[in-house]
């Protein structure tokens, strides 16, 4: 569990952390010289009856609010420090606002430096603090008067922190691992080390990890929690993780997030979010440049709402356009500051870290349920669908919760392999597939069906959805698929009245012509230009045989001719084409294409100038 300090500069935060933990977290020479905190400080706090606590000590100076933000993000508990002699000051209020925006879950207020203030004055300050915390995350926090110099009240402060720690429900452990990096350095003999507060999940030695948004790959060499080696670090821990395979120089600290390789984290330059500006903040239009703080990331951004600028005091769905990619998850809290004057002006909650495009509209409403947002995402994804694996980050729930969510939504979505589609989109696609097949039958009545590939390319949705729809249509008995061709159930090529008459006429003509069938051109002259399609269809049905590219014989004629040839060549006879012509009784014009057909079919074999019988025909 993490406890973060907060409070105005010089109010005694670092002195209190030292009184509580014995650790002086102001280590830098510049911090010593100026007597202020500049960088984040870390110390373990062991309290009787409380879970282990990691303390993050933040700077109070107004110039270092960005650092305070990086430290305050991910804390469970706040220790708001107010010097009794000064009372509530500007950064007391700004830090309080930040804690509220980040959704800190509880905490304690220390009214410190009690040794330098009169009790009456202390009471006034306590009242002032009460009204400052009213309505926020620390509303019910205990207020403890204490002094880091005399040690007065430190035990009471420890007891109050213990109570606050026990009041917070434990975070779920079985989630995706994520740790925003707040420091990176190299240690002789160990190599590159990154530190941070584990936001979710757990990580162990030898696991493969990625540093996002850069995407640098590394392996976990070993892990430490407050200087002690541990086999695994989990949610809410302060962790120092030694990495193999990465140089310190490759790691940009601000905004770098350590995740497990293969988990569905993405970095994005566009987010959807619900945003609210603090009372008294300036109005923010779509062109207003703001600073966006999420985790340890701190970057320029613009906020776009539907229908005009964002006004203080209203929670509103927006799209956030970032100057650089960040790693975010739905449910993440962030803070917005104005650049000049540098001030905290608002914040919000990410509602979609991965909109499909830069122009994606904000969600239609704030405070949507998971079911609602899933429905919006599926509708927006349309025929492209979305991967189930993207939902733990896009919806912001543990993978196990997402499985339940998807199972509950089974009437509104269709799952095809790893992709999910809106059920209405799937239904429409099914109808489109059917319509495409019908249209193909109308336009090409002599064709046996439409290639499935042609359906895929004309329906314009993910190929796997088309395939699933076709499979459903087959299952429902509405269509058939054979040899890669889809057709309406019961469809016969050329089955229409007009087509049937024409094909019957063509077949009759060819049957009548027997061994002397007309050529393609002659057929076209009598039966129409598209006679080729009819011939192809009759070949598919087995009524005709394409003996040559422009000669179609009826099956009966071919059978008769083949028998005649077999008789003529029986007993191993070897005959020339002229001899065969006499046996068959047709001119060379018909004979030669037929004999070549026999050669191709293996009915006859060429031998010198003549032919002999080939292998016996298949029955
Ligand atoms: N008399 C008295 N002085 C204190 C007490 N706590 C801190 N101080 C003094 O107040 C000054 C500031 O203390 P820090 O602990 O550095 O204050 P801080 O809140 O950490 O300051 P920043 O980190 O720069 O915001 C130091 O000179 C401390 O010695 C206290 O309980 N009583
Ligand atoms: Mg300090």
Short mmCIF file of C-alpha atoms in Angstrom, two decimals, residues 297-616:
data_model
loop_
_atom_site.label_atom_id
_atom_site.label_comp_id
_atom_site.label_asym_id
_atom_site.label_seq_id
_atom_site.Cartn_x
_atom_site.Cartn_y
_atom_site.Cartn_z
CA UNK A 297 3.50 11.17 -18.15
CA UNK A 298 3.32 14.93 -18.55
CA UNK A 299 2.59 16.28 -22.03
CA UNK A 300 0.84 18.92 -24.09
CA UNK A 301 -2.75 18.26 -25.11
CA UNK A 302 -5.98 19.69 -26.50
CA UNK A 303 -9.45 18.84 -25.28
CA UNK A 304 -12.31 18.54 -27.75
CA UNK A 305 -15.93 18.36 -26.61
CA UNK A 306 -19.02 18.15 -28.79
CA UNK A 307 -20.75 21.51 -29.12
CA UNK A 308 -18.24 24.02 -27.79
CA UNK A 309 -15.78 24.61 -24.98
CA UNK A 310 -15.63 22.94 -21.59
CA UNK A 311 -16.91 25.07 -18.69
CA UNK A 312 -15.96 24.67 -15.02
CA UNK A 313 -18.23 22.64 -12.81
CA UNK A 314 -19.72 20.23 -15.40
CA UNK A 315 -18.54 16.71 -16.09
CA UNK A 316 -18.51 16.20 -19.82
CA UNK A 317 -17.36 13.52 -22.30
CA UNK A 318 -14.42 14.66 -24.45
CA UNK A 319 -11.72 13.54 -26.82
CA UNK A 320 -8.15 14.36 -25.78
CA UNK A 321 -5.55 14.90 -28.48
CA UNK A 322 -2.04 14.38 -27.13
CA UNK A 323 1.29 15.69 -28.40
CA UNK A 324 2.87 12.26 -27.86
CA UNK A 325 1.60 8.75 -27.16
CA UNK A 326 0.69 7.69 -23.62
CA UNK A 327 -0.10 4.30 -22.15
CA UNK A 328 -3.54 4.57 -20.60
CA UNK A 329 -6.37 2.33 -19.51
CA UNK A 330 -10.06 3.07 -19.10
CA UNK A 331 -10.61 4.15 -15.51
CA UNK A 332 -7.22 5.91 -15.24
CA UNK A 333 -7.38 9.27 -13.50
CA UNK A 334 -5.55 12.24 -14.90
CA UNK A 335 -4.98 15.90 -14.10
CA UNK A 336 -5.07 18.90 -16.39
CA UNK A 337 -3.00 22.00 -15.76
CA UNK A 338 -2.76 25.30 -17.58
CA UNK A 339 0.70 26.23 -18.81
CA UNK A 340 0.64 29.90 -17.87
CA UNK A 341 -0.17 30.68 -15.22
CA UNK A 342 0.91 27.18 -14.13
CA UNK A 343 -2.12 25.93 -12.24
CA UNK A 344 -4.18 22.79 -11.78
CA UNK A 345 -7.46 23.43 -13.59
CA UNK A 346 -9.18 20.07 -13.70
CA UNK A 347 -8.96 16.41 -14.47
CA UNK A 348 -10.93 13.35 -15.27
CA UNK A 349 -11.15 9.66 -16.02
CA UNK A 350 -10.12 7.88 -19.22
CA UNK A 351 -13.14 6.16 -20.81
CA UNK A 352 -11.43 4.75 -23.90
CA UNK A 353 -7.65 4.68 -24.31
CA UNK A 354 -7.80 3.42 -27.89
CA UNK A 355 -10.43 5.14 -30.06
CA UNK A 356 -10.29 3.76 -33.59
CA UNK A 357 -9.41 7.09 -35.18
CA UNK A 358 -8.09 10.55 -34.41
CA UNK A 359 -11.51 11.97 -35.22
CA UNK A 360 -13.44 9.56 -33.02
CA UNK A 361 -16.32 11.43 -31.34
CA UNK A 362 -16.45 11.63 -27.57
CA UNK A 363 -18.79 9.03 -26.05
CA UNK A 364 -22.39 10.26 -25.99
CA UNK A 365 -22.58 10.41 -22.18
CA UNK A 366 -20.54 10.33 -18.98
CA UNK A 367 -20.95 7.65 -16.30
CA UNK A 368 -21.71 4.82 -18.72
CA UNK A 369 -21.76 1.21 -17.57
CA UNK A 370 -19.27 -1.31 -18.93
CA UNK A 371 -22.10 -2.90 -20.96
CA UNK A 372 -22.99 0.45 -22.49
CA UNK A 373 -19.42 1.28 -23.46
CA UNK A 374 -18.92 -2.19 -24.94
CA UNK A 375 -22.08 -1.67 -27.02
CA UNK A 376 -20.80 1.73 -28.21
CA UNK A 377 -17.44 0.23 -29.14
CA UNK A 378 -19.01 -2.65 -31.07
CA UNK A 379 -21.38 -0.33 -32.95
CA UNK A 380 -18.47 1.96 -33.81
CA UNK A 381 -16.28 -0.97 -34.93
CA UNK A 382 -19.01 -2.10 -37.34
CA UNK A 383 -17.97 -4.80 -39.78
CA UNK A 384 -14.32 -4.54 -38.71
CA UNK A 385 -15.16 -5.74 -35.22
CA UNK A 386 -12.71 -5.57 -32.35
CA UNK A 387 -10.52 -8.06 -30.56
CA UNK A 388 -11.68 -9.41 -27.22
CA UNK A 389 -8.07 -9.05 -26.06
CA UNK A 390 -8.24 -5.26 -26.31
CA UNK A 391 -11.09 -4.99 -23.80
CA UNK A 392 -9.22 -5.30 -20.48
CA UNK A 393 -7.54 -1.98 -21.31
CA UNK A 394 -10.34 -0.41 -23.37
CA UNK A 395 -13.05 -1.14 -20.80
CA UNK A 396 -10.60 -1.05 -17.91
CA UNK A 397 -11.39 -4.33 -16.15
CA UNK A 398 -9.48 -7.47 -15.21
CA UNK A 399 -9.39 -10.11 -18.00
CA UNK A 400 -11.63 -12.38 -15.89
CA UNK A 401 -14.23 -9.60 -15.56
CA UNK A 402 -14.11 -9.00 -19.30
CA UNK A 403 -14.85 -12.69 -19.95
CA UNK A 404 -17.96 -12.34 -17.80
CA UNK A 405 -18.95 -9.09 -19.49
CA UNK A 406 -18.65 -10.68 -22.94
CA UNK A 407 -20.56 -13.76 -21.81
CA UNK A 408 -23.37 -11.57 -20.43
CA UNK A 409 -23.53 -9.59 -23.68
CA UNK A 410 -23.87 -12.68 -25.86
CA UNK A 411 -27.24 -11.60 -27.25
CA UNK A 412 -25.86 -8.27 -28.47
CA UNK A 413 -22.59 -9.51 -29.91
CA UNK A 414 -21.26 -12.25 -32.14
CA UNK A 415 -17.90 -13.80 -31.45
CA UNK A 416 -15.85 -15.09 -34.40
CA UNK A 417 -12.50 -16.48 -33.27
CA UNK A 418 -10.75 -13.69 -31.40
CA UNK A 419 -13.02 -10.93 -32.79
CA UNK A 420 -16.28 -9.54 -31.53
CA UNK A 421 -18.97 -7.99 -33.72
CA UNK A 422 -22.17 -6.16 -32.99
CA UNK A 423 -25.05 -8.64 -33.36
CA UNK A 424 -26.97 -6.24 -35.63
CA UNK A 425 -23.93 -5.79 -37.86
CA UNK A 426 -23.61 -9.58 -38.08
CA UNK A 427 -27.30 -9.93 -38.97
CA UNK A 428 -27.01 -7.24 -41.65
CA UNK A 429 -23.91 -8.93 -43.04
CA UNK A 430 -25.80 -12.21 -43.27
CA UNK A 431 -28.56 -10.49 -45.23
CA UNK A 432 -26.00 -8.79 -47.47
CA UNK A 433 -24.32 -12.13 -48.21
CA UNK A 434 -27.69 -13.60 -49.15
CA UNK A 435 -28.55 -10.57 -51.31
CA UNK A 436 -25.16 -10.75 -53.03
CA UNK A 437 -25.74 -14.41 -53.91
CA UNK A 438 -29.30 -13.66 -55.16
CA UNK A 439 -28.04 -10.81 -57.32
CA UNK A 440 -25.32 -13.04 -58.78
CA UNK A 441 -27.94 -15.66 -59.67
CA UNK A 442 -30.04 -12.97 -61.38
CA UNK A 443 -27.15 -11.56 -63.33
CA UNK A 444 -25.56 -14.91 -64.19
CA UNK A 445 -28.42 -17.40 -64.29
CA UNK A 446 -26.31 -19.98 -66.11
CA UNK A 447 -23.54 -19.94 -63.46
CA UNK A 448 -23.69 -22.58 -60.75
CA UNK A 449 -22.88 -20.04 -57.99
CA UNK A 450 -20.77 -17.15 -56.77
CA UNK A 451 -17.18 -17.68 -55.56
CA UNK A 452 -17.04 -17.17 -51.78
CA UNK A 453 -14.05 -14.90 -52.38
CA UNK A 454 -16.27 -12.60 -54.46
CA UNK A 455 -18.74 -12.35 -51.58
CA UNK A 456 -15.91 -11.48 -49.19
CA UNK A 457 -14.74 -8.65 -51.41
CA UNK A 458 -18.16 -7.23 -52.14
CA UNK A 459 -19.52 -7.16 -48.57
CA UNK A 460 -16.75 -4.94 -47.12
CA UNK A 461 -16.50 -6.34 -43.61
CA UNK A 462 -13.85 -8.47 -41.91
CA UNK A 463 -13.41 -11.68 -43.95
CA UNK A 464 -13.92 -13.80 -40.85
CA UNK A 465 -17.37 -12.27 -40.33
CA UNK A 466 -18.37 -13.08 -43.94
CA UNK A 467 -17.16 -16.64 -43.49
CA UNK A 468 -19.09 -16.96 -40.23
CA UNK A 469 -22.24 -15.60 -41.89
CA UNK A 470 -21.87 -17.99 -44.83
CA UNK A 471 -21.41 -20.88 -42.39
CA UNK A 472 -24.59 -19.82 -40.54
CA UNK A 473 -26.53 -19.56 -43.80
CA UNK A 474 -25.37 -23.03 -44.81
CA UNK A 475 -26.33 -24.37 -41.39
CA UNK A 476 -29.73 -22.74 -41.66
CA UNK A 477 -30.21 -24.47 -45.03
CA UNK A 478 -30.49 -21.15 -46.88
CA UNK A 479 -27.46 -21.59 -49.11
CA UNK A 480 -25.07 -24.31 -50.22
CA UNK A 481 -21.33 -24.05 -50.77
CA UNK A 482 -19.57 -26.51 -53.06
CA UNK A 483 -16.17 -26.22 -54.67
CA UNK A 484 -15.78 -22.65 -53.35
CA UNK A 485 -19.06 -21.56 -54.97
CA UNK A 486 -22.02 -20.36 -52.93
CA UNK A 487 -25.55 -20.71 -54.24
CA UNK A 488 -29.05 -20.34 -52.92
CA UNK A 489 -30.42 -23.62 -51.63
CA UNK A 490 -32.14 -25.45 -54.48
CA UNK A 491 -30.54 -23.26 -57.15
CA UNK A 492 -30.05 -24.90 -60.58
CA UNK A 493 -28.06 -22.98 -63.13
CA UNK A 494 -30.22 -22.33 -66.15
CA UNK A 495 -33.27 -23.50 -64.22
CA UNK A 496 -35.41 -20.52 -65.27
CA UNK A 497 -38.13 -21.15 -67.94
CA UNK A 498 -36.55 -19.10 -70.71
CA UNK A 499 -33.08 -20.50 -69.97
CA UNK A 500 -34.40 -24.05 -69.83
CA UNK A 501 -35.99 -23.70 -73.26
CA UNK A 502 -32.89 -22.26 -74.79
CA UNK A 503 -30.55 -24.83 -73.31
CA UNK A 504 -32.91 -27.62 -74.39
CA UNK A 505 -32.82 -26.23 -77.93
CA UNK A 506 -29.03 -26.10 -78.00
CA UNK A 507 -28.76 -29.62 -76.63
CA UNK A 508 -31.30 -30.90 -79.15
CA UNK A 509 -29.36 -29.31 -82.01
CA UNK A 510 -26.09 -30.88 -80.90
CA UNK A 511 -27.68 -34.28 -80.34
CA UNK A 512 -29.18 -34.13 -83.81
CA UNK A 513 -25.81 -33.17 -85.32
CA UNK A 514 -24.28 -36.31 -83.78
CA UNK A 515 -20.63 -36.72 -84.88
CA UNK A 516 -20.77 -33.51 -86.98
CA UNK A 517 -21.59 -30.78 -84.51
CA UNK A 518 -21.70 -27.11 -85.59
CA UNK A 519 -18.85 -24.83 -84.54
CA UNK A 520 -19.15 -22.18 -81.78
CA UNK A 521 -19.70 -19.43 -84.36
CA UNK A 522 -22.41 -21.38 -86.11
CA UNK A 523 -24.13 -22.07 -82.78
CA UNK A 524 -23.89 -18.39 -81.83
CA UNK A 525 -25.49 -17.43 -85.15
CA UNK A 526 -28.54 -19.58 -84.41
CA UNK A 527 -28.79 -19.49 -80.59
CA UNK A 528 -27.46 -16.08 -79.62
CA UNK A 529 -24.14 -14.61 -78.60
CA UNK A 530 -24.28 -15.96 -75.05
CA UNK A 531 -24.55 -19.55 -76.24
CA UNK A 532 -21.10 -20.16 -74.71
CA UNK A 533 -22.54 -19.79 -71.20
CA UNK A 534 -25.27 -22.32 -72.10
CA UNK A 535 -22.65 -24.73 -73.49
CA UNK A 536 -20.56 -24.40 -70.32
CA UNK A 537 -23.58 -25.10 -68.21
CA UNK A 538 -24.51 -28.17 -70.32
CA UNK A 539 -20.91 -29.40 -69.97
CA UNK A 540 -21.17 -28.96 -66.17
CA UNK A 541 -24.36 -30.98 -66.21
CA UNK A 542 -22.63 -33.72 -68.23
CA UNK A 543 -24.88 -33.39 -71.30
CA UNK A 544 -22.11 -32.11 -73.56
CA UNK A 545 -18.39 -32.72 -73.90
CA UNK A 546 -16.00 -30.00 -75.05
CA UNK A 547 -14.05 -32.09 -77.52
CA UNK A 548 -12.13 -29.01 -78.74
CA UNK A 549 -12.28 -25.38 -77.75
CA UNK A 550 -14.87 -24.65 -80.46
CA UNK A 551 -16.50 -28.10 -80.84
CA UNK A 552 -19.08 -29.40 -78.41
CA UNK A 553 -20.34 -32.95 -78.93
CA UNK A 554 -23.33 -34.48 -77.19
CA UNK A 555 -22.36 -37.10 -74.66
CA UNK A 556 -24.22 -39.75 -76.67
CA UNK A 557 -22.23 -38.97 -79.85
CA UNK A 558 -18.94 -39.15 -77.98
CA UNK A 559 -19.92 -42.50 -76.45
CA UNK A 560 -20.83 -43.88 -79.87
CA UNK A 561 -17.69 -42.57 -81.54
CA UNK A 562 -15.48 -43.96 -78.78
CA UNK A 563 -17.11 -47.39 -79.12
CA UNK A 564 -16.54 -47.32 -82.87
CA UNK A 565 -12.86 -46.47 -82.35
CA UNK A 566 -12.48 -49.20 -79.75
CA UNK A 567 -13.96 -51.75 -82.10
CA UNK A 568 -11.74 -50.60 -84.97
CA UNK A 569 -8.58 -50.83 -82.84
CA UNK A 570 -9.53 -54.03 -81.03
CA UNK A 571 -6.98 -56.82 -80.88
CA UNK A 572 -4.00 -54.44 -80.99
CA UNK A 573 -4.75 -53.04 -84.45
CA UNK A 574 -2.80 -49.97 -85.44
CA UNK A 575 -4.63 -47.58 -87.77
CA UNK A 576 -3.82 -44.20 -89.34
CA UNK A 577 -6.19 -41.27 -89.23
CA UNK A 578 -7.34 -42.02 -92.81
CA UNK A 579 -8.08 -45.62 -91.91
CA UNK A 580 -10.03 -44.49 -88.87
CA UNK A 581 -11.92 -41.94 -91.01
CA UNK A 582 -13.22 -44.81 -93.09
CA UNK A 583 -14.32 -46.68 -89.97
CA UNK A 584 -16.03 -43.67 -88.45
CA UNK A 585 -17.29 -42.02 -91.56
CA UNK A 586 -16.76 -38.32 -90.85
CA UNK A 587 -14.56 -35.74 -92.54
CA UNK A 588 -11.17 -34.67 -91.14
CA UNK A 589 -12.74 -31.43 -89.90
CA UNK A 590 -14.65 -33.46 -87.28
CA UNK A 591 -12.34 -36.43 -87.05
CA UNK A 592 -9.03 -34.77 -86.09
CA UNK A 593 -10.36 -32.81 -83.08
CA UNK A 594 -12.12 -36.00 -81.94
CA UNK A 595 -8.99 -38.16 -82.24
CA UNK A 596 -6.95 -35.56 -80.37
CA UNK A 597 -9.60 -35.68 -77.67
CA UNK A 598 -9.21 -39.46 -77.56
CA UNK A 599 -5.43 -39.07 -77.24
CA UNK A 600 -5.84 -36.60 -74.35
CA UNK A 601 -8.27 -38.92 -72.64
CA UNK A 602 -5.92 -41.86 -73.03
CA UNK A 603 -8.47 -43.74 -75.12
CA UNK A 604 -5.97 -43.93 -77.95
CA UNK A 605 -2.20 -43.73 -78.09
CA UNK A 606 -0.19 -42.34 -80.97
CA UNK A 607 2.26 -44.78 -82.46
CA UNK A 608 4.31 -43.60 -85.44
CA UNK A 609 1.79 -42.46 -88.05
CA UNK A 610 -1.00 -44.43 -86.48
CA UNK A 611 -2.93 -45.01 -83.29
CA UNK A 612 -3.47 -47.98 -81.02
CA UNK A 613 -5.86 -48.47 -78.14
CA UNK A 614 -4.76 -46.82 -74.89
CA UNK A 615 -5.29 -48.02 -71.34
CA UNK A 616 -8.79 -49.39 -70.82
#
